[in-house]
Amino acid sequence: MRIVVTNCNTTQEMTEEIVRGARAAAGPGTTVTGLTPAWGPESVEGWLDSYLSAAAVIDTLRTYDGAYDAVVMAGFGEHGREGVRELVDVPVVDITEAAAHLACLLGRRYGVVTTLERSRGQIEDSLHAAGVAQNCAVVVGTGLGVLDLGDTQRTEEAFVAAAVQARDAGAEVLVLGCAGMTGLQRLVGDKLGLPVVDGVAAAVKLAESLVNLGLTTSRAGSYAKPLPKRRTWRPGAKPGPGAGPGPGSPGPGV
Amino acid sequence: MRIVVTNCNTTQEMTEEIVRGARAAAGPGTTVTGLTPAWGPESVEGWLDSYLSAAAVIDTLRTYDGAYDAVVMAGFGEHGREGVRELVDVPVVDITEAAAHLACLLGRRYGVVTTLERSRGQIEDSLHAAGVAQNCAVVVGTGLGVLDLGDTQRTEEAFVAAAVQARDAGAEVLVLGCAGMTGLQRLVGDKLGLPVVDGVAAAVKLAESLVNLGLTTSRAGSYAKPLPKRRTWRPGAKPGPGAGPGPGSPGPGV
Amino acid sequence: MRIVVTNCNTTQEMTEEIVRGARAAAGPGTTVTGLTPAWGPESVEGWLDSYLSAAAVIDTLRTYDGAYDAVVMAGFGEHGREGVRELVDVPVVDITEAAAHLACLLGRRYGVVTTLERSRGQIEDSLHAAGVAQNCAVVVGTGLGVLDLGDTQRTEEAFVAAAVQARDAGAEVLVLGCAGMTGLQRLVGDKLGLPVVDGVAAAVKLAESLVNLGLTTSRAGSYAKPLPKRRTWRPGAKPGPGAGPGPGSPGPGV
Amino acid sequence: MRIVVTNCNTTQEMTEEIVRGARAAAGPGTTVTGLTPAWGPESVEGWLDSYLSAAAVIDTLRTYDGAYDAVVMAGFGEHGREGVRELVDVPVVDITEAAAHLACLLGRRYGVVTTLERSRGQIEDSLHAAGVAQNCAVVVGTGLGVLDLGDTQRTEEAFVAAAVQARDAGAEVLVLGCAGMTGLQRLVGDKLGLPVVDGVAAAVKLAESLVNLGLTTSRAGSYAKPLPKRRTWRPGAKPGPGAGPGPGSPGPGV
Amino acid sequence: MRIVVTNCNTTQEMTEEIVRGARAAAGPGTTVTGLTPAWGPESVEGWLDSYLSAAAVIDTLRTYDGAYDAVVMAGFGEHGREGVRELVDVPVVDITEAAAHLACLLGRRYGVVTTLERSRGQIEDSLHAAGVAQNCAVVVGTGLGVLDLGDTQRTEEAFVAAAVQARDAGAEVLVLGCAGMTGLQRLVGDKLGLPVVDGVAAAVKLAESLVNLGLTTSRAGSYAKPLPKRRTWRPGAKPGPGAGPGPGSPGPGV
Amino acid sequence: MRIVVTNCNTTQEMTEEIVRGARAAAGPGTTVTGLTPAWGPESVEGWLDSYLSAAAVIDTLRTYDGAYDAVVMAGFGEHGREGVRELVDVPVVDITEAAAHLACLLGRRYGVVTTLERSRGQIEDSLHAAGVAQNCAVVVGTGLGVLDLGDTQRTEEAFVAAAVQARDAGAEVLVLGCAGMTGLQRLVGDKLGLPVVDGVAAAVKLAESLVNLGLTTSRAGSYAKPLPKRRTWRPGAKPGPGAGPGPGSPGPGV
C-alpha cells in the first residue's frame, strides 16, 4: 500500500519528521511518501496561513504524478481536507480527525494540546466538522510556535504543563495537536499516566484500514468530483490536468 | 495479534458468521476467536435483551482464560462496552462506534440501517455516548428481526429500501446496523453507489490499529478498574477471579 | 397503591434504608415493598457493576410474583430503566431522572452530588437519555464509595464540600446522587440554603402521580414488550415465565 | 393542601373548565381555587397576548389575598412562570413543563399537539427554558383557535389528525398543548393507543409532590425575590403591597 | 428615518440617556424619539420586572400615535421583543440581540457584562431565542443594580473587573449588557484592548439597515398579526385601537 | 466610507454584478470598489474551489494598494473570512453571515436557497462558525450551477421551487445563498410573501454599521495579526509586503 503524506507547510525538515512518524506507524506492506508544498507558509499558525496552506496542499496533490492508495494530511487543525476528498479517488485522512477518532475509543473525554492559543478555534471547528467534537473536553495551547518545537527542554515543559491543564478539565486521553510533536508522545504519557494519541500515526492506521476494507470517499452529495471549469492556480498560469498513472491521482480538468 | 470477538447473543451460528466477517477483515498476523455467551438472549432486540446481554458478555470475558490483545464487541447498539473497558487491560472496540468512526471519514453525513425500528433509540444513544452521533443523519429500521435475516430475498429488499430512505435523509455513507448483515454490504453498495461500512470489519481494523500503536483504554476517570468487592454473577454462585495468563484477561477479584 | 422499589445492589441494609426513605415520601394509601436482587454486586460503582446490576434487577422483577402498581428503581445513574419499562405494564420511575425532573421545577440550573468521581459519566449519560440533562450545571463526586457512607462525619463533610462546588458552578438546586444519601438532605439544605432533592422520594411521588393519572409507559416504538424468544438468565437455567397475579407483573415468555 | 390555579386569560368559563380538570386530578386532601385575571386577553394566541397575560397573571397573584400552598399556571406555552417563582414562596408549576416532565417518563420521545401553528415557537422556547425540550419530537398545530374548541366534532377530528402527525414524527407519548383540551385526552389516547398527558393534571400532581416533600423554589440566583422598588401595575395606580395571610402570598413591596 | 426607542422602565432620566446614545449612533437623516412607559417598574431586574415591563412597553407602542419607521427596544435581556414584532409593521430590533449580532462579526467568542448576577438567565435565554447564543462565551454580572450605575467610580471598577472575567473565559469581544452602561464603552475598551459593543448603538444601526433595505418582520408563522379579540390592558379599561397615522403604528383591534 | 468588495471567483462580470448590488445598498457617503482575484476558479462550487478561492482572495487583498475602511466578502458559503480578519485592520463582513444576521431579526427561523446541493455542507459549516446556524431551518439547493444563473426563466422557476421547500420546512425568512442571485430577491419575495435577504446588501449595511460605530475585529485570541514568517504565495515567487497607504491595507511581512 502506498500512502502519500502531505505536510501543510513548506518546511522540508518537518515533512521528514512527519514521514518518520508515519513510517513508524505503518504496517509492513505500506510505503510512505512525503510531499512538501512548493508554495505556502513555512509554518501554519492561524487562519490566513491555513487557507494559504489548503490551496497549496491541494495544488501539490493535483500536480503530483505518483501513484498512491491513500492520502494522509498532516496539518493539525488546518483546512483543505474536504477539498482533497473531492480531488482524489482514494481515502483521505486528516491527522486532526484521526487522533480524535482513536482518542474516543480510549476514554470518555479527550483533550488536545497544541502550540499557540490562537489555533484553538481552528481545531475546535475542524473537530466539529469531522463530527468528533462532542467528547473533546478542552483544547489547550502551550504558547509555543510551531518552529519553536526544536527547543526540546522548553517544549517538554510547556507540553506537560498544558497536558496537566487538559487532564484537570476532564480529559482522560490526550491528543498531540501538532504534526511536529510526534516525539513527545511517550514522555507525556509516562508523566501523566494517560494514553497519548499522535495524529500522524493515527491517520496512517485509519488510512490503511480504509484501503484494506476497500472503502473510499462517497461521491454522493458533499464530496462529488470537482466540476470541470477554468481554474487558475497561480497568476499567469493555465489550468493543467495533472493526470498521473496511480489510482489516487486526480483526473484531468481540475 | 489475538482478537477476541464477543457475540452479544447465545446463537452459535451467529458467532460463526461474525467470526468469518472478522477474519476476512483481519490483517495477516491476526487471529480471531469468537466467544458465545453461555447465557443471555438468543438474539438482542430491545433494552431488556441488551442489558441481559451486557451482563452475559462481561461474564463471558471475565471467565475466559485465553490470552488476547484486543476485544471486539459484536452487538450493534448493544450495551456493555464501557463495562468491558473497565474489566480488561487491552483495547475494546464496539462495532457500533467502529462503523461510525470509519463512516465519518468517508462522507459528511452517514446513515444507519438496522433491523427493528425499536432498536433506533439504543443505537442513537450508543452513538451519542461514543461521541460520534453528530454526523449521523438518520437510523432506519428494516422491520426485520435479527433471526429473520436468513431469508435472503426478503432481507435484501428490505435493506435496500431502508438504505434508500437513509440516502434521502442525507446519508452519504451507510452503516450496516447489525452484526448479522455482513454479507449485504456489497449488494447495497452496488445498488446505491454509496460506501457501506460493516461494523465488524471496522472494529477489527480499529482494534488492530490501537494494538499496533501501543494504545489502550485510559484508566483515569471513567474506565478505572472495577473496585474489588463481592459480586455474585448468578444466584447461588460465588465470585470467581477468572484470572487468565493472557494480557487481555481481567485480574482476580471481579 | 403498591410501589415496588428495587435496590440496584445485593446489600439488604441498603434496601431497608431506601424503603424507609420511600415510605417517608409515600402518600397515605401507598405501600412500599423493597426488592433486593439475589445476585449482582454488593454496591454499584462504575459501568461493569451497573450492567451486572441492570440484568440482576430485571431478573428480580421478572421473577417476582407480587402484585404492584408502579416500580421505583433505586440506583442513581445505574442502567436498566428502559429494560424494566419493556418488561412491566406499570409505570417505572428511576431515581436519577426523578430527582432531575423535580429539580428543574425549583431552579434554573441544578447540580448533582454523588459518591465517586468515576460515576460522573454514567450519571451524565443517564440524565441525557432521560431528556433532563440540559439544565444540569455539574455533577460533582465526593470521593466517597457507596459503602463508606456509614461514616457519618466524613460523609457530611465531603458532601457539603461537593455541594459548595456545585453551587459555585451555577447550581441553584442540589440533587443527592446516591440512594444511600437520603439522610443528608436536610443537613446540606440547611448549610447551603438550597433546596435538596432526594431521588428516592422524588421517584415515589412521580410514580404515585402517574398511577393516579392512569398513565403508563407507551408501548409504541422504544418500549414495546420484549419479543418472545429463548432467554437464559443464568448458566444451566431454563427460561421461566415470572407470571404473577398483579398488574405490574410481566407476562410469561420473557 | 390548597392549590391556586391561574388561568392565563380573562375567560371565566375556561377557568372553570381548568378547575374541573385540576380537581379531577387532585388528591383527596387538596382544594383547588381558580383565579381569572381581571385584565389581559380573552384568549392567548401569540407573543403579544402571552406577554400581556404574563403581567396580568402576576398582578392577579400579587393582589390575591387568599392563602395557598402551591401555584399551578394554566397557560400552555405562555410566559410568566419565572416571574411567579420570584413572587411567591410556594412551589410554582406551569402546565407546559409539567406535561413534558411526565411525558419523558412514559416514552423516549413525546410530541405536543396544540391549537394554532403560530404557538409552536413559544411552546418550543418554553420547553427549552424548562430544560425538557430535548426529547420533544415535534410540536404540531391543529389550526384551531383557543375559542374554537367548543365545536366538539371539528376539534376532535383536528386533534386526532395532528396527533397522527406527531406519532409519525416519532412521538411515543402525546401532550395536550392547551389548557382547554382537557376533555380530549381519553378520545385521542383510545384512537392512537398512545399515552396522552394533560398539562393541568400533570401540574397538579407535581405541585402536590413538591409540597408533600417540603420543596420550594430556590432563592439562590435566578429566582431571588423581586427587589423592593417602585412598580406601577397600571396607569395612574400606586404600587400596593397585596400582602395576604397565606404562605403563598407575596410579601409587601412588589 | 424615524426610530422610536422604547425604554423598558418608567425612569425618564434613563430614557433620556438611551436617546442620547441612540442619537450618537444614528445616521444623518435619522430622528430618534424616546418612549417611557406610563406604567411598569422603575428599573428591570429579574423576570417579574421583565414581564411587567414587556406588557407596559407593548401598551406604550400600542397607544402611541406618532409615525415611525423602526422600533429599537432598549432593555437588555428583557422580554417583549416578539410581541412588538407582532404588533407593528416596521422592523423591530432589541438591544440584546443587536449587540450580539455585531459582536459575532468582531471575534470568535463574545462575552456579556451586565448588572446583577440574577439577570444572567434572562440574557442567556434572550440570546438563545434570538439565535445568537452559540458564540457567547459567558455572561458576567457586576453585582451592581441598574439604579446604582450613577456612582461612576464604583461602576467603572466593577465593570472592568467583570470584563476581565469575561476575557479570561474566552471572550474576544465584549457586550455592554445594560442600556444604562452606554458611557462605559470607551473606558473598558481602552483598559482591556477589546472591542466593546453597546446594544443601543448596535440596534440603531441594525434598524437603519433593515429600513434602508426595505426589509421588515415576516408575517408568516411566528410573528403574524395579533388576532382581533377582546383584550383589556388594565382593570376597568376597554380595548381601544391605537391607530395612528404612521407606518409603524399598529392597526386597530389590538 | 470606502468599502472593498471581493468576488470569490475570477469572473469579472460577476464582480460587476456584485458591485451593482453593493452600490444599490450602500449609503450616500459610501464608495464601493470591486476586486476580482487574478487567480482561482471561475466559479466556486464545492470545497476544492472554495479553498482555492480563499487563498486567492486573501492574496488579492494582500497585494491591493488602495485604501479602504471595510471589506465585504462576496462568496456565499465560501472560506477565507477568518484569514481576512487576521490580515486587515478594518471590519470584515462575509455575505453568508451577514444575510443570516439580518434574517434572524425578521423571523424566528430562516432558510437559505442556494445553487447546487453540494454547497449545502459548506453553507451549514459557515453559518455554524459564524454563530448564527441555530435558527436556520434548512439550506435548499436549486440544482443550478453558478454560471447557469444567466438563464433567467429557468433560474426563477428553480429558485421559487426551492423557496417553497424552505418555507415548508419552517423558514419565515429567506436568504439568497449566492452572490449572483441578487436580482431574484424581489421576484421571490413577491411570490411567497416572505422577506428575502440578499447577502451582498446585508453585508454592506453591516460593514457601514461597524465603521460608523468605530468597531473593528478583535486582535485578542483568534484573529491576531498573522505572524511574520516566510510565505510563498505562488511557486517561484518571493513574499512581498503589499503595504498600501490606506487604513485597511495589511502591513508588511504577510
PDB file of C-alpha atoms in Angstrom, chain E residues 35-211:
ATOM      1  CA  LEU E  35     -40.782  56.482  24.774  1.00  0.00           C
ATOM      2  CA  THR E  36     -41.085  55.938  28.511  1.00  0.00           C
ATOM      3  CA  PRO E  37     -43.814  53.551  29.632  1.00  0.00           C
ATOM      4  CA  ALA E  38     -46.503  55.166  31.747  1.00  0.00           C
ATOM      5  CA  TRP E  39     -46.599  52.114  33.973  1.00  0.00           C
ATOM      6  CA  GLY E  40     -44.277  49.240  34.873  1.00  0.00           C
ATOM      7  CA  PRO E  41     -41.174  49.034  37.082  1.00  0.00           C
ATOM      8  CA  GLU E  42     -38.771  51.899  37.642  1.00  0.00           C
ATOM      9  CA  SER E  43     -35.942  49.519  36.691  1.00  0.00           C
ATOM     10  CA  VAL E  44     -35.991  45.979  35.387  1.00  0.00           C
ATOM     11  CA  GLU E  45     -34.131  43.381  37.417  1.00  0.00           C
ATOM     12  CA  GLY E  46     -35.416  39.854  37.202  1.00  0.00           C
ATOM     13  CA  TRP E  47     -38.274  38.059  35.491  1.00  0.00           C
ATOM     14  CA  LEU E  48     -41.184  39.652  37.366  1.00  0.00           C
ATOM     15  CA  ASP E  49     -39.993  43.097  36.380  1.00  0.00           C
ATOM     16  CA  SER E  50     -39.285  41.910  32.876  1.00  0.00           C
ATOM     17  CA  TYR E  51     -42.759  40.536  32.214  1.00  0.00           C
ATOM     18  CA  LEU E  52     -44.367  43.623  33.698  1.00  0.00           C
ATOM     19  CA  SER E  53     -42.099  45.724  31.509  1.00  0.00           C
ATOM     20  CA  ALA E  54     -42.945  43.701  28.390  1.00  0.00           C
ATOM     21  CA  ALA E  55     -46.662  44.379  28.764  1.00  0.00           C
ATOM     22  CA  ALA E  56     -46.089  48.041  29.558  1.00  0.00           C
ATOM     23  CA  VAL E  57     -43.792  48.561  26.566  1.00  0.00           C
ATOM     24  CA  ILE E  58     -46.259  46.875  24.231  1.00  0.00           C
ATOM     25  CA  ASP E  59     -49.023  49.034  25.668  1.00  0.00           C
ATOM     26  CA  THR E  60     -46.875  52.122  25.168  1.00  0.00           C
ATOM     27  CA  LEU E  61     -46.375  51.363  21.493  1.00  0.00           C
ATOM     28  CA  ARG E  62     -49.986  50.280  21.051  1.00  0.00           C
ATOM     29  CA  THR E  63     -51.222  53.653  22.229  1.00  0.00           C
ATOM     30  CA  TYR E  64     -48.531  55.790  20.655  1.00  0.00           C
ATOM     31  CA  ASP E  65     -49.900  57.900  17.844  1.00  0.00           C
ATOM     32  CA  GLY E  66     -46.687  59.076  16.232  1.00  0.00           C
ATOM     33  CA  ALA E  67     -45.377  57.748  12.961  1.00  0.00           C
ATOM     34  CA  TYR E  68     -42.110  55.811  12.813  1.00  0.00           C
ATOM     35  CA  ASP E  69     -40.086  53.539  10.574  1.00  0.00           C
ATOM     36  CA  ALA E  70     -38.483  51.236  13.104  1.00  0.00           C
ATOM     37  CA  VAL E  71     -38.547  50.322  16.778  1.00  0.00           C
ATOM     38  CA  VAL E  72     -35.493  49.872  18.990  1.00  0.00           C
ATOM     39  CA  MET E  73     -36.230  48.136  22.279  1.00  0.00           C
ATOM     40  CA  ALA E  74     -33.820  49.248  24.962  1.00  0.00           C
ATOM     41  CA  GLY E  75     -33.993  46.650  27.701  1.00  0.00           C
ATOM     42  CA  PHE E  76     -31.020  44.329  27.893  1.00  0.00           C
ATOM     43  CA  GLY E  77     -32.260  40.766  28.284  1.00  0.00           C
ATOM     44  CA  GLU E  78     -35.848  41.932  28.794  1.00  0.00           C
ATOM     45  CA  HIS E  79     -38.955  40.337  27.324  1.00  0.00           C
ATOM     46  CA  GLY E  80     -41.374  41.762  24.807  1.00  0.00           C
ATOM     47  CA  ARG E  81     -39.466  41.651  21.515  1.00  0.00           C
ATOM     48  CA  GLU E  82     -41.623  39.066  19.770  1.00  0.00           C
ATOM     49  CA  GLY E  83     -44.846  40.720  20.907  1.00  0.00           C
ATOM     50  CA  VAL E  84     -43.772  44.043  19.433  1.00  0.00           C
ATOM     51  CA  ARG E  85     -42.893  42.250  16.183  1.00  0.00           C
ATOM     52  CA  GLU E  86     -46.469  41.038  16.012  1.00  0.00           C
ATOM     53  CA  LEU E  87     -47.845  44.482  16.836  1.00  0.00           C
ATOM     54  CA  VAL E  88     -46.115  46.832  14.401  1.00  0.00           C
ATOM     55  CA  ASP E  89     -45.451  46.668  10.679  1.00  0.00           C
ATOM     56  CA  VAL E  90     -41.947  48.108  10.850  1.00  0.00           C
ATOM     57  CA  PRO E  91     -38.665  46.410  11.807  1.00  0.00           C
ATOM     58  CA  VAL E  92     -38.075  45.806  15.496  1.00  0.00           C
ATOM     59  CA  VAL E  93     -34.583  45.419  16.948  1.00  0.00           C
ATOM     60  CA  ASP E  94     -33.863  44.618  20.564  1.00  0.00           C
ATOM     61  CA  ILE E  95     -30.571  45.818  22.038  1.00  0.00           C
ATOM     62  CA  THR E  96     -29.700  42.365  23.388  1.00  0.00           C
ATOM     63  CA  GLU E  97     -29.722  40.631  20.046  1.00  0.00           C
ATOM     64  CA  ALA E  98     -28.301  43.677  18.268  1.00  0.00           C
ATOM     65  CA  ALA E  99     -25.170  43.755  20.377  1.00  0.00           C
ATOM     66  CA  ALA E 100     -24.679  40.031  19.926  1.00  0.00           C
ATOM     67  CA  HIS E 101     -25.089  40.208  16.152  1.00  0.00           C
ATOM     68  CA  LEU E 102     -22.393  42.840  15.796  1.00  0.00           C
ATOM     69  CA  ALA E 103     -20.137  41.152  18.360  1.00  0.00           C
ATOM     70  CA  CYS E 104     -20.194  37.943  16.304  1.00  0.00           C
ATOM     71  CA  LEU E 105     -18.663  39.883  13.413  1.00  0.00           C
ATOM     72  CA  LEU E 106     -15.727  41.075  15.514  1.00  0.00           C
ATOM     73  CA  GLY E 107     -14.387  37.945  17.181  1.00  0.00           C
ATOM     74  CA  ARG E 108     -14.912  34.239  17.555  1.00  0.00           C
ATOM     75  CA  ARG E 109     -16.456  34.451  21.038  1.00  0.00           C
ATOM     76  CA  TYR E 110     -18.049  37.340  22.857  1.00  0.00           C
ATOM     77  CA  GLY E 111     -18.904  37.944  26.490  1.00  0.00           C
ATOM     78  CA  VAL E 112     -21.664  39.957  28.105  1.00  0.00           C
ATOM     79  CA  VAL E 113     -21.088  42.114  31.162  1.00  0.00           C
ATOM     80  CA  THR E 114     -24.306  43.037  32.936  1.00  0.00           C
ATOM     81  CA  THR E 115     -25.556  44.448  36.223  1.00  0.00           C
ATOM     82  CA  LEU E 116     -26.896  41.812  38.625  1.00  0.00           C
ATOM     83  CA  GLU E 117     -25.995  38.136  38.521  1.00  0.00           C
ATOM     84  CA  ARG E 118     -29.692  37.294  38.596  1.00  0.00           C
ATOM     85  CA  SER E 119     -30.111  38.693  35.091  1.00  0.00           C
ATOM     86  CA  ARG E 120     -27.792  36.067  33.634  1.00  0.00           C
ATOM     87  CA  GLY E 121     -30.520  33.551  32.962  1.00  0.00           C
ATOM     88  CA  GLN E 122     -32.738  36.029  31.163  1.00  0.00           C
ATOM     89  CA  ILE E 123     -29.889  37.229  28.987  1.00  0.00           C
ATOM     90  CA  GLU E 124     -28.888  33.678  28.102  1.00  0.00           C
ATOM     91  CA  ASP E 125     -32.482  32.834  27.205  1.00  0.00           C
ATOM     92  CA  SER E 126     -32.878  36.001  25.156  1.00  0.00           C
ATOM     93  CA  LEU E 127     -29.687  35.320  23.174  1.00  0.00           C
ATOM     94  CA  HIS E 128     -30.812  31.749  22.627  1.00  0.00           C
ATOM     95  CA  ALA E 129     -34.227  32.753  21.317  1.00  0.00           C
ATOM     96  CA  ALA E 130     -32.591  35.305  19.027  1.00  0.00           C
ATOM     97  CA  GLY E 131     -30.362  32.585  17.592  1.00  0.00           C
ATOM     98  CA  VAL E 132     -27.039  34.141  18.621  1.00  0.00           C
ATOM     99  CA  ALA E 133     -26.181  32.358  21.864  1.00  0.00           C
ATOM    100  CA  GLN E 134     -23.723  29.887  20.378  1.00  0.00           C
ATOM    101  CA  ASN E 135     -20.673  32.141  20.347  1.00  0.00           C
ATOM    102  CA  CYS E 136     -21.405  33.726  23.709  1.00  0.00           C
ATOM    103  CA  ALA E 137     -18.569  32.599  25.980  1.00  0.00           C
ATOM    104  CA  VAL E 138     -20.048  33.889  29.208  1.00  0.00           C
ATOM    105  CA  VAL E 139     -22.449  36.347  30.840  1.00  0.00           C
ATOM    106  CA  VAL E 140     -20.901  38.021  33.895  1.00  0.00           C
ATOM    107  CA  GLY E 141     -22.652  40.143  36.495  1.00  0.00           C
ATOM    108  CA  THR E 142     -21.029  43.149  38.135  1.00  0.00           C
ATOM    109  CA  GLY E 143     -23.135  42.985  41.254  1.00  0.00           C
ATOM    110  CA  LEU E 144     -24.452  46.488  40.605  1.00  0.00           C
ATOM    111  CA  GLY E 145     -28.137  47.293  40.381  1.00  0.00           C
ATOM    112  CA  VAL E 146     -29.438  49.292  37.434  1.00  0.00           C
ATOM    113  CA  LEU E 147     -30.006  52.353  39.556  1.00  0.00           C
ATOM    114  CA  ASP E 148     -26.541  52.132  41.128  1.00  0.00           C
ATOM    115  CA  LEU E 149     -24.979  52.994  37.805  1.00  0.00           C
ATOM    116  CA  GLY E 150     -24.884  56.634  38.755  1.00  0.00           C
ATOM    117  CA  ASP E 151     -21.901  56.049  41.050  1.00  0.00           C
ATOM    118  CA  THR E 152     -19.305  56.379  38.315  1.00  0.00           C
ATOM    119  CA  GLN E 153     -16.192  55.278  40.181  1.00  0.00           C
ATOM    120  CA  ARG E 154     -17.760  52.122  41.593  1.00  0.00           C
ATOM    121  CA  THR E 155     -19.442  51.325  38.307  1.00  0.00           C
ATOM    122  CA  GLU E 156     -16.208  51.595  36.381  1.00  0.00           C
ATOM    123  CA  GLU E 157     -14.277  49.353  38.728  1.00  0.00           C
ATOM    124  CA  ALA E 158     -16.992  46.730  38.846  1.00  0.00           C
ATOM    125  CA  PHE E 159     -17.360  46.771  35.116  1.00  0.00           C
ATOM    126  CA  VAL E 160     -13.652  46.435  34.398  1.00  0.00           C
ATOM    127  CA  ALA E 161     -13.384  43.555  36.868  1.00  0.00           C
ATOM    128  CA  ALA E 162     -16.273  41.744  35.211  1.00  0.00           C
ATOM    129  CA  ALA E 163     -14.811  42.404  31.781  1.00  0.00           C
ATOM    130  CA  VAL E 164     -11.548  40.786  32.835  1.00  0.00           C
ATOM    131  CA  GLN E 165     -13.523  37.736  33.951  1.00  0.00           C
ATOM    132  CA  ALA E 166     -15.254  37.587  30.573  1.00  0.00           C
ATOM    133  CA  ARG E 167     -11.961  37.845  28.714  1.00  0.00           C
ATOM    134  CA  ASP E 168     -10.467  35.065  30.790  1.00  0.00           C
ATOM    135  CA  ALA E 169     -13.455  32.910  29.902  1.00  0.00           C
ATOM    136  CA  GLY E 170     -12.617  33.308  26.224  1.00  0.00           C
ATOM    137  CA  ALA E 171     -14.420  36.475  25.189  1.00  0.00           C
ATOM    138  CA  GLU E 172     -12.622  38.298  22.396  1.00  0.00           C
ATOM    139  CA  VAL E 173     -15.338  40.963  22.198  1.00  0.00           C
ATOM    140  CA  LEU E 174     -17.406  42.486  24.988  1.00  0.00           C
ATOM    141  CA  VAL E 175     -21.053  43.438  25.049  1.00  0.00           C
ATOM    142  CA  LEU E 176     -22.415  46.006  27.481  1.00  0.00           C
ATOM    143  CA  GLY E 177     -25.365  44.213  28.983  1.00  0.00           C
ATOM    144  CA  CYS E 178     -27.437  47.142  30.159  1.00  0.00           C
ATOM    145  CA  ALA E 179     -28.957  50.131  28.426  1.00  0.00           C
ATOM    146  CA  GLY E 180     -27.622  52.438  31.103  1.00  0.00           C
ATOM    147  CA  MET E 181     -23.969  51.487  30.632  1.00  0.00           C
ATOM    148  CA  THR E 182     -23.507  53.284  27.358  1.00  0.00           C
ATOM    149  CA  GLY E 183     -20.867  55.683  28.632  1.00  0.00           C
ATOM    150  CA  LEU E 184     -18.591  52.914  29.848  1.00  0.00           C
ATOM    151  CA  GLN E 185     -17.861  51.600  26.415  1.00  0.00           C
ATOM    152  CA  ARG E 186     -14.733  53.599  25.696  1.00  0.00           C
ATOM    153  CA  LEU E 187     -13.248  53.161  29.170  1.00  0.00           C
ATOM    154  CA  VAL E 188     -13.409  49.407  29.183  1.00  0.00           C
ATOM    155  CA  GLY E 189     -12.304  49.088  25.583  1.00  0.00           C
ATOM    156  CA  ASP E 190      -9.229  51.141  26.346  1.00  0.00           C
ATOM    157  CA  LYS E 191      -8.327  49.233  29.502  1.00  0.00           C
ATOM    158  CA  LEU E 192      -8.672  45.782  28.023  1.00  0.00           C
ATOM    159  CA  GLY E 193      -7.881  46.369  24.379  1.00  0.00           C
ATOM    160  CA  LEU E 194     -11.039  44.598  23.270  1.00  0.00           C
ATOM    161  CA  PRO E 195     -13.846  45.915  21.085  1.00  0.00           C
ATOM    162  CA  VAL E 196     -16.873  46.776  23.208  1.00  0.00           C
ATOM    163  CA  VAL E 197     -20.322  46.765  21.643  1.00  0.00           C
ATOM    164  CA  ASP E 198     -23.098  48.905  23.055  1.00  0.00           C
ATOM    165  CA  GLY E 199     -26.527  47.451  22.409  1.00  0.00           C
ATOM    166  CA  VAL E 200     -28.340  50.740  21.853  1.00  0.00           C
ATOM    167  CA  ALA E 201     -25.913  51.891  19.203  1.00  0.00           C
ATOM    168  CA  ALA E 202     -25.900  48.458  17.579  1.00  0.00           C
ATOM    169  CA  ALA E 203     -29.687  48.327  17.474  1.00  0.00           C
ATOM    170  CA  VAL E 204     -29.938  51.753  15.884  1.00  0.00           C
ATOM    171  CA  LYS E 205     -27.571  50.733  13.102  1.00  0.00           C
ATOM    172  CA  LEU E 206     -29.370  47.440  12.501  1.00  0.00           C
ATOM    173  CA  ALA E 207     -32.741  49.171  12.456  1.00  0.00           C
ATOM    174  CA  GLU E 208     -31.443  51.699   9.933  1.00  0.00           C
ATOM    175  CA  SER E 209     -30.016  48.853   7.856  1.00  0.00           C
ATOM    176  CA  LEU E 210     -33.322  46.997   7.717  1.00  0.00           C
ATOM    177  CA  VAL E 211     -35.268  50.132   6.849  1.00  0.00           C
TER     178      VAL E 211
END
